[in-house]
Amino acid sequence: NNNIGEWLLVPNRSNSNNNNTNTGIGDAIRLVDLKLLAAEDEPKLARQGLSSVCQHYLQKPLDKAEQCSQWSRRPLTEAQRTYAGLDAWVCARIYEIIHKE
């Protein structure tokens, strides 16, 4: 059982006058623990990982094969870049699905 939550940056839409454009931090100041959000929405997901949460909301598990690859080695492989992008995309998509319900 992995106790690390999956994290998603949520844009702060209430402050459009933020001048912190160099880092982007001003546009994403709130963090959401998607693992907790999914567990609140569907209690049976409380002890499940992101792949199972994907299966529940997107009807397809997330392939986590690259999760334990050599991320410190550069350049990243195409498979690592694809995994990282998909990992981020599914978090955003699941967040949208939960908030539409």
CSV table of C-alpha atoms in Angstrom, one decimal:
chain,number,residue,atom,x,y,z
A,1,ASN,CA,0.0,0.0,0.0
A,2,ASN,CA,1.4,3.3,-1.1
A,3,ASN,CA,0.5,6.2,1.2
A,4,ILE,CA,1.7,8.9,-1.2
A,5,GLY,CA,-1.1,10.9,-2.8
A,6,GLU,CA,-1.3,11.8,-6.4
A,7,TRP,CA,-1.0,15.6,-6.8
A,8,LEU,CA,-2.6,17.9,-9.3
A,9,LEU,CA,-2.1,21.6,-9.7
A,10,VAL,CA,-5.3,23.5,-9.9
A,11,PRO,CA,-5.3,27.0,-11.5
A,12,ASN,CA,-6.3,29.8,-9.3
A,13,ARG,CA,-9.0,31.6,-11.3
A,14,SER,CA,-9.9,34.1,-8.6
A,15,ASN,CA,-6.8,36.2,-9.0
A,16,SER,CA,-6.3,37.3,-12.7
A,17,ASN,CA,-4.1,40.2,-11.7
A,18,ASN,CA,-1.2,38.1,-10.5
A,19,ASN,CA,2.1,39.3,-11.9
A,20,ASN,CA,4.2,36.2,-11.1
A,21,THR,CA,4.5,35.1,-14.7
A,22,ASN,CA,8.2,34.0,-14.6
A,23,THR,CA,7.6,30.9,-12.5
A,24,GLY,CA,3.9,30.2,-13.1
A,25,ILE,CA,3.5,29.6,-9.4
A,26,GLY,CA,1.0,32.5,-9.1
A,27,ASP,CA,-1.3,30.7,-11.6
A,28,ALA,CA,-1.3,27.4,-9.6
A,29,ILE,CA,-1.4,28.0,-5.9
A,30,ARG,CA,-3.8,25.3,-4.7
A,31,LEU,CA,-2.9,21.7,-4.6
A,32,VAL,CA,-5.5,18.9,-4.6
A,33,ASP,CA,-4.7,15.4,-3.4
A,34,LEU,CA,-6.4,13.4,-6.1
A,35,LYS,CA,-6.1,10.2,-4.1
A,36,LEU,CA,-8.2,11.7,-1.3
A,37,LEU,CA,-10.6,13.3,-3.7
A,38,ALA,CA,-11.2,10.0,-5.5
A,39,ALA,CA,-11.7,8.2,-2.1
A,40,GLU,CA,-14.3,10.8,-1.0
A,41,ASP,CA,-16.1,10.3,-4.3
A,42,GLU,CA,-15.8,6.5,-4.3
A,43,PRO,CA,-14.8,5.0,-0.9
A,44,LYS,CA,-13.7,1.7,-2.5
A,45,LEU,CA,-10.8,3.6,-4.1
A,46,ALA,CA,-9.3,4.7,-0.8
A,47,ARG,CA,-6.6,2.1,-0.8
A,48,GLN,CA,-6.1,1.9,-4.6
A,49,GLY,CA,-3.3,3.5,-6.7
A,50,LEU,CA,-3.6,5.8,-9.7
A,51,SER,CA,-3.9,2.9,-12.2
A,52,SER,CA,-7.0,1.5,-10.4
A,53,VAL,CA,-8.5,5.0,-10.1
A,54,CYS,CA,-8.0,5.4,-13.9
A,55,GLN,CA,-9.7,2.1,-14.5
A,56,HIS,CA,-12.7,3.3,-12.4
A,57,TYR,CA,-13.1,6.7,-14.0
A,58,LEU,CA,-11.6,6.3,-17.5
A,59,GLN,CA,-12.4,2.6,-18.0
A,60,LYS,CA,-8.7,1.8,-18.7
A,61,PRO,CA,-5.8,1.3,-16.2
A,62,LEU,CA,-2.7,3.5,-16.4
A,63,ASP,CA,0.4,1.6,-17.4
A,64,LYS,CA,2.9,2.3,-14.6
A,65,ALA,CA,5.9,0.4,-16.2
A,66,GLU,CA,8.0,3.5,-16.4
A,67,GLN,CA,7.4,4.6,-12.8
A,68,CYS,CA,10.6,3.0,-11.5
A,69,SER,CA,12.8,3.7,-14.5
A,70,GLN,CA,16.0,5.8,-14.4
A,71,TRP,CA,14.5,9.3,-14.1
A,72,SER,CA,17.8,10.8,-13.1
A,73,ARG,CA,19.4,9.8,-16.5
A,74,ARG,CA,19.2,12.4,-19.2
A,75,PRO,CA,17.8,12.7,-21.8
A,76,LEU,CA,14.6,11.0,-20.7
A,77,THR,CA,13.5,8.3,-23.0
A,78,GLU,CA,10.4,8.7,-25.2
A,79,ALA,CA,8.6,6.2,-23.0
A,80,GLN,CA,9.4,8.2,-19.9
A,81,ARG,CA,8.2,11.4,-21.5
A,82,THR,CA,5.0,9.7,-22.6
A,83,TYR,CA,4.4,8.2,-19.2
A,84,ALA,CA,5.0,11.6,-17.5
A,85,GLY,CA,2.6,13.4,-19.8
A,86,LEU,CA,-0.1,10.7,-19.5
A,87,ASP,CA,0.3,10.6,-15.7
A,88,ALA,CA,-0.4,14.3,-15.5
A,89,TRP,CA,-3.2,14.2,-18.1
A,90,VAL,CA,-5.1,11.4,-16.3
A,91,CYS,CA,-5.0,13.3,-13.0
A,92,ALA,CA,-6.4,16.4,-14.6
A,93,ARG,CA,-9.1,14.4,-16.5
A,94,ILE,CA,-10.2,12.5,-13.3
A,95,TYR,CA,-10.4,15.7,-11.4
A,96,GLU,CA,-12.7,17.1,-14.1
A,97,ILE,CA,-14.9,14.0,-14.0
A,98,ILE,CA,-15.2,14.1,-10.2
A,99,HIS,CA,-16.2,17.8,-10.3
A,100,LYS,CA,-18.8,17.3,-13.0
A,101,GLU,CA,-20.7,14.7,-10.9
